[in-house]
mmCIF file of C-alpha atoms and ligand atoms in Angstrom:
data_model
loop_
_atom_site.group_PDB
_atom_site.id
_atom_site.type_symbol
_atom_site.label_atom_id
_atom_site.label_comp_id
_atom_site.label_asym_id
_atom_site.label_seq_id
_atom_site.Cartn_x
_atom_site.Cartn_y
_atom_site.Cartn_z
ATOM 1 C CA MET M 196 -11.458 -88.192 -131.256
ATOM 2 C CA THR M 197 -13.997 -89.308 -128.669
ATOM 3 C CA ASP M 198 -12.638 -89.701 -125.201
ATOM 4 C CA SER M 199 -13.051 -93.204 -123.765
ATOM 5 C CA LEU M 200 -13.215 -94.023 -120.083
ATOM 6 C CA ARG M 201 -12.837 -97.378 -118.397
ATOM 7 C CA LEU M 202 -15.827 -97.484 -116.036
ATOM 8 C CA PHE M 203 -17.463 -99.655 -113.416
ATOM 9 C CA PHE M 204 -20.208 -99.381 -110.808
ATOM 10 C CA ALA M 205 -19.123 -100.617 -107.358
ATOM 11 C CA LEU M 206 -19.699 -100.399 -103.606
ATOM 12 C CA PRO M 207 -16.845 -98.358 -102.114
ATOM 13 C CA CYS M 208 -15.329 -100.198 -99.140
ATOM 14 C CA PRO M 209 -15.598 -97.985 -96.011
ATOM 15 C CA VAL M 210 -12.238 -96.784 -94.706
ATOM 16 C CA SER M 211 -12.523 -98.522 -91.372
ATOM 17 C CA ILE M 212 -13.193 -101.926 -93.061
ATOM 18 C CA ALA M 213 -10.422 -101.298 -95.591
ATOM 19 C CA GLN M 214 -7.979 -100.613 -92.749
ATOM 20 C CA ALA M 215 -9.086 -103.812 -90.880
ATOM 21 C CA ILE M 216 -8.637 -105.811 -94.056
ATOM 22 C CA VAL M 217 -5.217 -104.387 -94.669
ATOM 23 C CA ARG M 218 -4.110 -105.177 -91.047
ATOM 24 C CA TRP M 219 -5.349 -108.774 -91.457
ATOM 25 C CA ARG M 220 -3.768 -109.085 -94.881
ATOM 26 C CA THR M 221 -0.367 -107.777 -93.707
ATOM 27 C CA ASP M 222 -0.306 -110.448 -90.959
ATOM 28 C CA GLN M 223 -0.838 -113.283 -93.501
ATOM 29 C CA HIS M 224 2.461 -112.809 -95.418
ATOM 30 C CA LEU M 225 0.859 -114.166 -98.585
ATOM 31 C CA PRO M 226 2.354 -114.029 -102.066
ATOM 32 C CA GLY M 227 0.760 -111.650 -104.570
ATOM 33 C CA ARG M 228 0.142 -108.000 -105.249
ATOM 34 C CA PRO M 229 -1.986 -106.455 -102.561
ATOM 35 C CA VAL M 230 -4.744 -104.253 -103.903
ATOM 36 C CA PRO M 231 -4.135 -100.717 -102.448
ATOM 37 C CA ALA M 232 -6.468 -99.886 -99.571
ATOM 38 C CA GLU M 233 -7.952 -96.984 -101.383
ATOM 39 C CA ASN M 234 -8.808 -99.320 -104.341
ATOM 40 C CA LEU M 235 -10.834 -101.882 -102.328
ATOM 41 C CA HIS M 236 -14.454 -102.136 -103.619
ATOM 42 C CA LEU M 237 -17.092 -104.623 -104.624
ATOM 43 C CA THR M 238 -17.937 -104.369 -108.270
ATOM 44 C CA LEU M 239 -21.682 -104.319 -109.218
ATOM 45 C CA ALA M 240 -21.307 -103.960 -113.012
ATOM 46 C CA PHE M 241 -18.132 -103.665 -115.099
ATOM 47 C CA LEU M 242 -18.628 -101.446 -118.149
ATOM 48 C CA GLY M 243 -15.124 -101.366 -119.591
ATOM 49 C CA ALA M 244 -14.266 -98.652 -122.128
ATOM 50 C CA GLN M 245 -17.081 -96.275 -122.784
ATOM 51 C CA PRO M 246 -17.346 -92.958 -124.611
ATOM 52 C CA ALA M 247 -17.295 -90.032 -122.196
ATOM 53 C CA GLU M 248 -20.583 -88.825 -123.742
ATOM 54 C CA ARG M 249 -22.323 -91.707 -122.096
ATOM 55 C CA LEU M 250 -21.686 -90.385 -118.559
ATOM 56 C CA SER M 251 -24.907 -88.384 -118.321
ATOM 57 C CA THR M 252 -26.960 -91.464 -119.353
ATOM 58 C CA LEU M 253 -25.078 -93.580 -116.812
ATOM 59 C CA TYR M 254 -25.848 -91.040 -114.085
ATOM 60 C CA GLN M 255 -29.530 -91.229 -115.012
ATOM 61 C CA VAL M 256 -29.462 -94.996 -114.848
ATOM 62 C CA ALA M 257 -27.895 -94.827 -111.403
ATOM 63 C CA GLU M 258 -30.326 -92.151 -110.253
ATOM 64 C CA SER M 259 -33.280 -94.345 -111.184
ATOM 65 C CA VAL M 260 -32.073 -97.311 -109.038
ATOM 66 C CA ARG M 261 -33.823 -97.570 -105.615
ATOM 67 C CA SER M 262 -32.406 -99.621 -102.772
ATOM 68 C CA GLN M 263 -32.481 -99.501 -98.979
ATOM 69 C CA PRO M 264 -29.216 -99.675 -97.083
ATOM 70 C CA PHE M 265 -28.257 -103.298 -96.240
ATOM 71 C CA GLU M 266 -25.597 -105.216 -94.470
ATOM 72 C CA ILE M 267 -23.109 -107.600 -96.043
ATOM 73 C CA THR M 268 -20.609 -109.830 -94.222
ATOM 74 C CA LEU M 269 -17.413 -110.674 -95.979
ATOM 75 C CA GLU M 270 -16.269 -113.894 -94.333
ATOM 76 C CA ARG M 271 -14.893 -116.259 -96.928
ATOM 77 C CA LEU M 272 -11.676 -116.265 -98.859
ATOM 78 C CA HIS M 273 -11.529 -117.534 -102.402
ATOM 79 C CA CYS M 274 -8.549 -117.915 -104.774
ATOM 80 C CA THR M 275 -9.434 -118.011 -108.458
ATOM 81 C CA PRO M 276 -7.435 -120.025 -111.007
ATOM 82 C CA ARG M 277 -6.131 -116.697 -112.330
ATOM 83 C CA GLY M 278 -4.689 -115.737 -108.955
ATOM 84 C CA LEU M 279 -7.279 -113.298 -107.606
ATOM 85 C CA LEU M 280 -7.660 -113.722 -103.884
ATOM 86 C CA TRP M 281 -10.886 -112.278 -102.766
ATOM 87 C CA LEU M 282 -13.226 -111.936 -99.811
ATOM 88 C CA GLU M 283 -16.845 -112.862 -100.299
ATOM 89 C CA PRO M 284 -20.030 -113.388 -98.356
ATOM 90 C CA ALA M 285 -21.179 -116.854 -97.497
ATOM 91 C CA GLN M 286 -24.621 -115.677 -98.422
ATOM 92 C CA SER M 287 -25.350 -112.724 -100.612
ATOM 93 C CA PRO M 288 -28.040 -110.430 -99.194
ATOM 94 C CA GLY M 289 -31.106 -110.174 -101.369
ATOM 95 C CA ALA M 290 -30.754 -106.398 -101.403
ATOM 96 C CA LEU M 291 -27.277 -106.660 -102.948
ATOM 97 C CA LEU M 292 -28.433 -108.975 -105.704
ATOM 98 C CA GLN M 293 -31.431 -106.726 -106.370
ATOM 99 C CA LEU M 294 -29.172 -103.635 -106.554
ATOM 100 C CA ALA M 295 -26.802 -105.329 -109.076
ATOM 101 C CA ASP M 296 -29.857 -106.580 -111.059
ATOM 102 C CA ALA M 297 -31.480 -103.172 -111.114
ATOM 103 C CA LEU M 298 -28.306 -101.469 -112.334
ATOM 104 C CA ARG M 299 -27.742 -104.104 -114.978
ATOM 105 C CA ALA M 300 -31.432 -103.920 -116.095
ATOM 106 C CA GLY M 301 -31.047 -100.106 -116.355
ATOM 107 C CA LEU M 302 -27.929 -100.452 -118.502
ATOM 108 C CA THR M 303 -29.662 -102.929 -120.718
ATOM 109 C CA ASP M 304 -32.689 -100.634 -121.157
ATOM 110 C CA VAL M 305 -30.372 -97.809 -122.461
ATOM 111 C CA ALA M 306 -28.316 -100.289 -124.498
ATOM 112 C CA ILE M 307 -25.040 -99.643 -122.674
ATOM 113 C CA PRO M 308 -22.931 -102.770 -122.757
ATOM 114 C CA PHE M 309 -21.381 -104.361 -119.650
ATOM 115 C CA ASP M 310 -19.634 -107.532 -118.660
ATOM 116 C CA SER M 311 -22.700 -109.870 -118.382
ATOM 117 C CA GLN M 312 -20.929 -112.648 -116.497
ATOM 118 C CA ALA M 313 -23.130 -113.842 -113.640
ATOM 119 C CA PHE M 314 -22.798 -111.546 -110.574
ATOM 120 C CA ARG M 315 -20.615 -113.106 -107.862
ATOM 121 C CA PRO M 316 -20.115 -110.435 -105.177
ATOM 122 C CA HIS M 317 -16.510 -110.217 -104.085
ATOM 123 C CA LEU M 318 -13.790 -107.821 -102.906
ATOM 124 C CA THR M 319 -10.368 -108.584 -104.399
ATOM 125 C CA VAL M 320 -7.554 -108.196 -101.867
ATOM 126 C CA PHE M 321 -4.614 -109.714 -103.816
ATOM 127 C CA ARG M 322 -3.774 -110.125 -107.467
ATOM 128 C CA ASP M 323 -1.262 -112.626 -108.769
ATOM 129 C CA GLY M 324 -1.802 -114.616 -105.607
ATOM 130 C CA ALA M 325 -1.446 -118.340 -105.265
ATOM 131 C CA ALA M 326 -2.239 -119.407 -101.747
ATOM 132 C CA LEU M 327 -4.903 -119.264 -99.149
ATOM 133 C CA PRO M 328 -3.933 -118.654 -95.530
ATOM 134 C CA GLY M 329 -4.392 -121.563 -93.094
ATOM 135 C CA ALA M 330 -6.920 -119.738 -90.988
ATOM 136 C CA ALA M 331 -10.255 -118.236 -92.055
ATOM 137 C CA PRO M 332 -10.349 -114.445 -92.186
ATOM 138 C CA PRO M 333 -12.334 -112.460 -89.655
ATOM 139 C CA ALA M 334 -15.900 -111.668 -90.672
ATOM 140 C CA TYR M 335 -16.114 -108.074 -91.876
ATOM 141 C CA ARG M 336 -19.563 -106.612 -91.405
ATOM 142 C CA TRP M 337 -20.230 -103.802 -93.768
ATOM 143 C CA LEU M 338 -23.211 -101.499 -93.752
ATOM 144 C CA VAL M 339 -23.771 -100.643 -97.408
ATOM 145 C CA ASP M 340 -25.240 -97.176 -97.720
ATOM 146 C CA ARG M 341 -24.008 -96.025 -101.143
ATOM 147 C CA PHE M 342 -22.830 -97.069 -104.508
ATOM 148 C CA ALA M 343 -20.570 -95.259 -107.006
ATOM 149 C CA LEU M 344 -19.457 -95.005 -110.597
ATOM 150 C CA TYR M 345 -15.697 -95.264 -110.891
ATOM 151 C CA ARG M 346 -13.232 -94.575 -113.654
ATOM 152 C CA SER M 347 -10.107 -96.687 -113.810
ATOM 153 C CA ASP M 348 -6.903 -95.159 -115.024
ATOM 154 C CA SER M 349 -3.579 -96.894 -115.671
ATOM 155 C CA ILE M 350 -0.758 -95.324 -113.697
ATOM 156 C CA PRO M 351 2.888 -96.495 -113.456
ATOM 157 C CA GLY M 352 2.868 -99.767 -111.482
ATOM 158 C CA GLY M 353 -0.913 -100.223 -111.340
ATOM 159 C CA VAL M 354 -4.336 -98.621 -111.603
ATOM 160 C CA ARG M 355 -6.045 -95.728 -109.868
ATOM 161 C CA TYR M 356 -9.781 -95.764 -109.353
ATOM 162 C CA ARG M 357 -11.530 -92.421 -109.135
ATOM 163 C CA THR M 358 -15.120 -91.910 -107.984
ATOM 164 C CA LEU M 359 -17.059 -89.974 -110.593
ATOM 165 C CA ARG M 360 -20.300 -89.851 -108.654
ATOM 166 C CA GLU M 361 -21.923 -91.537 -105.640
ATOM 167 C CA TRP M 362 -25.562 -92.328 -104.880
ATOM 168 C CA PRO M 363 -26.864 -92.906 -101.316
ATOM 169 C CA LEU M 364 -29.075 -95.908 -100.614
ATOM 170 C CA GLN M 365 -32.153 -94.712 -98.749
HETATM 171 P P1 2AM H 1244 -11.922 -108.089 -109.784
HETATM 172 O O1 2AM H 1244 -11.973 -107.428 -108.497
HETATM 173 O O2 2AM H 1244 -12.510 -109.468 -109.805
HETATM 174 O O3 2AM H 1244 -10.640 -107.983 -110.448
HETATM 175 C C1 2AM H 1244 -12.154 -102.812 -112.058
HETATM 176 O O4 2AM H 1244 -11.439 -103.510 -113.053
HETATM 177 C C2 2AM H 1244 -13.068 -103.788 -111.313
HETATM 178 O O5 2AM H 1244 -13.984 -104.372 -112.193
HETATM 179 C C3 2AM H 1244 -12.309 -104.915 -110.660
HETATM 180 O O6 2AM H 1244 -12.845 -105.005 -109.356
HETATM 181 C C4 2AM H 1244 -12.694 -106.132 -111.435
HETATM 182 O O7 2AM H 1244 -12.974 -107.260 -110.670
HETATM 183 C C5 2AM H 1244 -14.008 -105.762 -111.977
HETATM 184 N N1 2AM H 1244 -14.276 -106.510 -113.254
HETATM 185 C C6 2AM H 1244 -15.369 -107.180 -113.480
HETATM 186 N N2 2AM H 1244 -15.402 -107.685 -114.695
HETATM 187 C C7 2AM H 1244 -14.215 -107.285 -115.276
HETATM 188 C C8 2AM H 1244 -13.600 -107.450 -116.549
HETATM 189 N N3 2AM H 1244 -14.213 -108.179 -117.485
HETATM 190 N N4 2AM H 1244 -12.393 -106.853 -116.741
HETATM 191 C C9 2AM H 1244 -11.767 -106.155 -115.753
HETATM 192 N N5 2AM H 1244 -12.345 -105.942 -114.574
HETATM 193 C C10 2AM H 1244 -13.538 -106.507 -114.311
#
């Protein structure tokens, strides 16, 4: 039987920013399931279950994407009706939108399906949440210098994301 992997392209959250987010989050005492620090990321394209044979094509798609490093500021909190609490930029940098567009166009060119919902950049910090804190979060400035292909595996009590490959922005 063909192996299937649950895959997504994302920006890995730098460790120093993940630590700062976790410190702020801990102080908020909010309801919900905190996303583990090592799982924090900003999804560019969600592919879902894909046959493992597609990995080499996915690597080629990623390899062909060109983007300079850019900065993103996560400064707003948003709670979705389904209880995701996420950080998002007030304004998405053009380079971020172009990177997501280029990846999605590359996937379309090779006929690899992905979740085609409009791209709304965000970094989920809680699941099953219900409330926003009274005060605005600090603004997290993030210099984006890479993106990655992740696999998502179910583990007892949650999910584990593993980086399959990373590509520098340069
Ligand atoms: P989320 O942060 O909004 O939950 C791995 O599941 C990542 O892919 C999560 O960051 C998740 O976004 C994102 N994602 C995007 N579309 C998805 C979908 N249709 N199903 C599951 N995860 C999706």
